[in-house]
mmCIF file of C-alpha atoms in Angstrom:
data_model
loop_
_atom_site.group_PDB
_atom_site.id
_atom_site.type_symbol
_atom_site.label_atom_id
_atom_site.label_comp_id
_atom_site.label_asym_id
_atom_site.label_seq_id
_atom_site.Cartn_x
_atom_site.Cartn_y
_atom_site.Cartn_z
ATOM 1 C CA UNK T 8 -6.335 35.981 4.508
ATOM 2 C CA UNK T 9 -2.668 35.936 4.057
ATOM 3 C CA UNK T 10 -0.191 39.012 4.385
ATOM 4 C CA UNK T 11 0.615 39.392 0.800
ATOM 5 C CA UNK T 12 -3.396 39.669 -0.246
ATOM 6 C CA UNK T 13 -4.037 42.045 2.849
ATOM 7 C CA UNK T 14 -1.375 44.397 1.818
ATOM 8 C CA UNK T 15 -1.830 43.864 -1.815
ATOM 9 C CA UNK T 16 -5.615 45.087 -0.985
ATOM 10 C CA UNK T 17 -4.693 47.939 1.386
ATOM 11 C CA UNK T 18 -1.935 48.974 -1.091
ATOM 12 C CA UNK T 19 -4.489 48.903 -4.293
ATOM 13 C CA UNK T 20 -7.397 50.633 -1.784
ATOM 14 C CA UNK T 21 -4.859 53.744 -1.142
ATOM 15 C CA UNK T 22 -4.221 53.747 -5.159
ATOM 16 C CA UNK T 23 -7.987 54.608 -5.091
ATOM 17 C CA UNK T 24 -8.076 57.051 -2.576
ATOM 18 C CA UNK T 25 -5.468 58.953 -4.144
ATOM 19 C CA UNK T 26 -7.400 58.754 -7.421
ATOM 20 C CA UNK T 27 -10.909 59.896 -5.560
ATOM 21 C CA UNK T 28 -8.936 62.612 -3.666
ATOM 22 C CA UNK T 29 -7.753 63.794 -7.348
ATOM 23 C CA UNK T 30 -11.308 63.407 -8.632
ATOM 24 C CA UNK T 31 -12.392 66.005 -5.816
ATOM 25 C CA UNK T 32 -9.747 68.330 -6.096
ATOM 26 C CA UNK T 33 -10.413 68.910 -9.968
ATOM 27 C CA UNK T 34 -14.061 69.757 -9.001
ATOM 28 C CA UNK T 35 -12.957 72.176 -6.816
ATOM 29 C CA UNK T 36 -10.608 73.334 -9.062
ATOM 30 C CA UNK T 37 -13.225 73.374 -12.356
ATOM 31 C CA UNK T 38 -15.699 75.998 -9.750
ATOM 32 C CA UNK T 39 -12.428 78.141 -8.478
ATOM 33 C CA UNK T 40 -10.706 78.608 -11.475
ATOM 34 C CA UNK T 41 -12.350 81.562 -13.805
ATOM 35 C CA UNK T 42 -13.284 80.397 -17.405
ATOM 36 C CA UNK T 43 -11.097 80.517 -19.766
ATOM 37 C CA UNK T 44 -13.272 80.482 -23.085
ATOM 38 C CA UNK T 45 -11.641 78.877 -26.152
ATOM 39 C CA UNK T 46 -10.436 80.693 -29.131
ATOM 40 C CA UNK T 47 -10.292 77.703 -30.924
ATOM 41 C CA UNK T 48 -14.024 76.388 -31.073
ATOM 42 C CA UNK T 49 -17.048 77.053 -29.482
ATOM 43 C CA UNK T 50 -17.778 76.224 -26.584
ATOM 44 C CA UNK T 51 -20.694 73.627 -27.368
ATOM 45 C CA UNK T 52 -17.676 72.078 -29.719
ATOM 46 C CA UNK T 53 -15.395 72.079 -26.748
ATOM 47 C CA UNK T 54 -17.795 70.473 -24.395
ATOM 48 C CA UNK T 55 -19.296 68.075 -26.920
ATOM 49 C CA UNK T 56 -15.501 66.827 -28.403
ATOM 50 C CA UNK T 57 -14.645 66.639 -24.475
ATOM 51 C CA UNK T 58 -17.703 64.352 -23.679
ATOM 52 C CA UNK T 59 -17.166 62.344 -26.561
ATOM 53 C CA UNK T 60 -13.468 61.578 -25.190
ATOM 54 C CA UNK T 61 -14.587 61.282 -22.037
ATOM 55 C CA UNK T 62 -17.080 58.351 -22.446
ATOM 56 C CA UNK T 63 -14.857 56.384 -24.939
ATOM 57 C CA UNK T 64 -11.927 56.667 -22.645
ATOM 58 C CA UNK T 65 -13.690 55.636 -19.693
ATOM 59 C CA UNK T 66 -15.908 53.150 -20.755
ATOM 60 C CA UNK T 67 -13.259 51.588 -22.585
ATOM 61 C CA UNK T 68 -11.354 51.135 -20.048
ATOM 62 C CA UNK T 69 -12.700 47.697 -19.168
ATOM 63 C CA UNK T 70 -11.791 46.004 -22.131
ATOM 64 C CA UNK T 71 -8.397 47.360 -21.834
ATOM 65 C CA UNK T 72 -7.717 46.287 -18.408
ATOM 66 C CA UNK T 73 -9.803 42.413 -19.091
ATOM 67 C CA UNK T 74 -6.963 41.939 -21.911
ATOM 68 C CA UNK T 75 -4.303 43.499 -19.281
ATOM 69 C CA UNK T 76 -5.510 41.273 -16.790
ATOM 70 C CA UNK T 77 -5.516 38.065 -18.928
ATOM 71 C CA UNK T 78 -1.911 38.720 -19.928
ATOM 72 C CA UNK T 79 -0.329 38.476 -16.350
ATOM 73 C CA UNK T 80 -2.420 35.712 -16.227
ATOM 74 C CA UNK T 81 -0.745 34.127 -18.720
ATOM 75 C CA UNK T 82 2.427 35.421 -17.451
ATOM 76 C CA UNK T 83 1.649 33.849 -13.976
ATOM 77 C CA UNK T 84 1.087 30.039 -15.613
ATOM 78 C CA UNK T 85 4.856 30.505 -16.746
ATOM 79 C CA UNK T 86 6.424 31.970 -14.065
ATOM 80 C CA UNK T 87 3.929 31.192 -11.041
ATOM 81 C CA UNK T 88 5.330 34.202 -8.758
ATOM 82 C CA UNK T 89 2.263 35.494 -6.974
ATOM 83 C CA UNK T 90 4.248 38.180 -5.709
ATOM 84 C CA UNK T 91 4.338 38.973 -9.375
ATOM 85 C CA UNK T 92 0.941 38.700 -9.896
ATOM 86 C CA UNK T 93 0.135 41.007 -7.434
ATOM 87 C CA UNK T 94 2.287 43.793 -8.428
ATOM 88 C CA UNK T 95 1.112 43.669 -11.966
ATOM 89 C CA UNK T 96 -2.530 43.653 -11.233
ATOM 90 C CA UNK T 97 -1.987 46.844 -9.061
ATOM 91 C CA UNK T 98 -0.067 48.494 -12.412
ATOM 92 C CA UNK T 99 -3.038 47.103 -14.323
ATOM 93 C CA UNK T 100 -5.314 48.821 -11.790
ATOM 94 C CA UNK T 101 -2.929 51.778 -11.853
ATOM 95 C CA UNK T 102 -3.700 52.569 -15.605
ATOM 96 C CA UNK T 103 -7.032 51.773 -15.140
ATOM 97 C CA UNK T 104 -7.470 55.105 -12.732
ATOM 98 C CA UNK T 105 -5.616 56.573 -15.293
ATOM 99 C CA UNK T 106 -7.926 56.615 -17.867
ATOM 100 C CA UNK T 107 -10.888 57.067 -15.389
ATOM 101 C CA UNK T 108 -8.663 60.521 -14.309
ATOM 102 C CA UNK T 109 -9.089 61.604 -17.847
ATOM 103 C CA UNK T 110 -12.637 62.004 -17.488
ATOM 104 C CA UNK T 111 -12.279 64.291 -14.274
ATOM 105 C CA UNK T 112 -9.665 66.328 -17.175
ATOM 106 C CA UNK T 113 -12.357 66.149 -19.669
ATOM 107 C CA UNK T 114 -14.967 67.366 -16.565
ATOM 108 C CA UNK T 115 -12.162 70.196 -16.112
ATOM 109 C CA UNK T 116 -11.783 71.094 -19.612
ATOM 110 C CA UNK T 117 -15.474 71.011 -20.403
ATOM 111 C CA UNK T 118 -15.557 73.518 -17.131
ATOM 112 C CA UNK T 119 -12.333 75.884 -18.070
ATOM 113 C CA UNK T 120 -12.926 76.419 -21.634
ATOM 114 C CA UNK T 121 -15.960 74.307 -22.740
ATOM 115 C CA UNK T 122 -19.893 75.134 -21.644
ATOM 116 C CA UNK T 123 -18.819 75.806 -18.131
ATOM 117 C CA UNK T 124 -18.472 74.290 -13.991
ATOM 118 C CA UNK T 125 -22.036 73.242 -14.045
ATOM 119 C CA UNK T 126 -21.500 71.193 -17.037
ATOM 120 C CA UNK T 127 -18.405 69.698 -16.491
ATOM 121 C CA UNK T 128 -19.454 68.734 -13.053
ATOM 122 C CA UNK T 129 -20.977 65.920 -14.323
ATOM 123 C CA UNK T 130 -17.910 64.471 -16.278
ATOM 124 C CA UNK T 131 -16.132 64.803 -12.729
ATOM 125 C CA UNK T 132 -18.927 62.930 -10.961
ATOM 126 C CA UNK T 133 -19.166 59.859 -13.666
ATOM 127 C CA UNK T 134 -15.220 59.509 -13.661
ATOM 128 C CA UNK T 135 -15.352 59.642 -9.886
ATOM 129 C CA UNK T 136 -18.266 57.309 -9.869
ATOM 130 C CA UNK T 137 -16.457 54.680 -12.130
ATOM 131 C CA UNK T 138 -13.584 54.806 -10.107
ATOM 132 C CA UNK T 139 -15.490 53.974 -7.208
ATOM 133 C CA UNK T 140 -16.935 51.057 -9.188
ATOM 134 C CA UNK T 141 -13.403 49.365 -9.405
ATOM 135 C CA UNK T 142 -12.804 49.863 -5.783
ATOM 136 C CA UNK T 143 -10.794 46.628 -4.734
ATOM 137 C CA UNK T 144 -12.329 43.987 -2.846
ATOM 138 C CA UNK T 145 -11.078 40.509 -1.703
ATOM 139 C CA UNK T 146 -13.612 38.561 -3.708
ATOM 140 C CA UNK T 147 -11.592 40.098 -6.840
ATOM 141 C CA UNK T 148 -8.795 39.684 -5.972
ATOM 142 C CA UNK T 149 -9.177 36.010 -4.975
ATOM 143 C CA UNK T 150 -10.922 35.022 -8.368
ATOM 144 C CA UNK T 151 -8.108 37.025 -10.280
ATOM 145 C CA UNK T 152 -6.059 34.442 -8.017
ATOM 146 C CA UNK T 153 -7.734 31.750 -8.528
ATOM 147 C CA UNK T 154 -8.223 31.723 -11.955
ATOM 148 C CA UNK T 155 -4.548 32.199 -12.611
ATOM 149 C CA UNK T 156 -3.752 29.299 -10.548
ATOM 150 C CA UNK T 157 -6.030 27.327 -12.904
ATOM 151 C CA UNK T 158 -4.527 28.649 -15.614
ATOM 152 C CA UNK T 159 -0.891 27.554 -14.465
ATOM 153 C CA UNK T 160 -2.312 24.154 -13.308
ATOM 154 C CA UNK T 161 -3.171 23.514 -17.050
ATOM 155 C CA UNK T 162 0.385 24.403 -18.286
#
């Protein structure tokens, strides 16, 4: 394995990390802070409106980043700077964590002003368990390679 796909790899692993280390701290935040109640709706509404979020957010995540993905794909056949490809594949993976974050905030709000910690706990653990389903591997990373080199080979 070359240089650029190890530190491509260690680079996109850390982006992880940092997203599983945020994961954790909002538990620990959702059982520290004190509940906040909501003024605004109940707090069945709260948790229910904050699930529903939750789950299309996160599981639509994948479709967002497969049409991300085939863009620099695209972009690659033109310009055919792996370098390039790289670094947009890691901001492709960076919005990706993104919108798996926002179900630890939904866990968080569901915890502060929705049914409660033990309740929200369970947001935080599916967002944390999604991000550790897009953890960054060389197979990926070689087919994402791969099949953009196809790609530019039929250009």
């Amino acid at each position: 394995m070359d240089a650029r796909l190890q530190s491509h790899l260690l680079r996109m692993r850390m982006t992880a990390m940092t997203a599983l280390a945020a994961v954790v701290l909002t538990a620990i935040a959702a059982f520290v802070m004190p509940y906040r109640g909501s003024a605004v709706a109940s707090p069945r509404t709260v948790t229910l409106v904050a699930l529903a979020a939750s789950l299309w957010i996160g599981f639509s995540a994948n479709r967002d980043a497969a049409g991300r993905l085939k863009k620099i794909r695209r972009a690659f056949a033109e310009h055919g700077d792996e370098g390039r490809l790289l670094r947009d594949h890691w901001y492709v993976y960076v919005v990706v964590l993104v919108r798996l974050g926002m179900m630890a905030v939904a866990g968080l709000i569901v915890a502060l002003w929705g049914s409660g910690p033990t309740y929200g706990i369970w947001l935080l653990i599916l967002g944390g368990l999604m991000i550790v389903l897009t953890w960054p591997t060389t197979r990926k990373t070689q087919l994402l390679l791969g099949r953009a080199r196809a790609l530019r080979e039929e250009v």
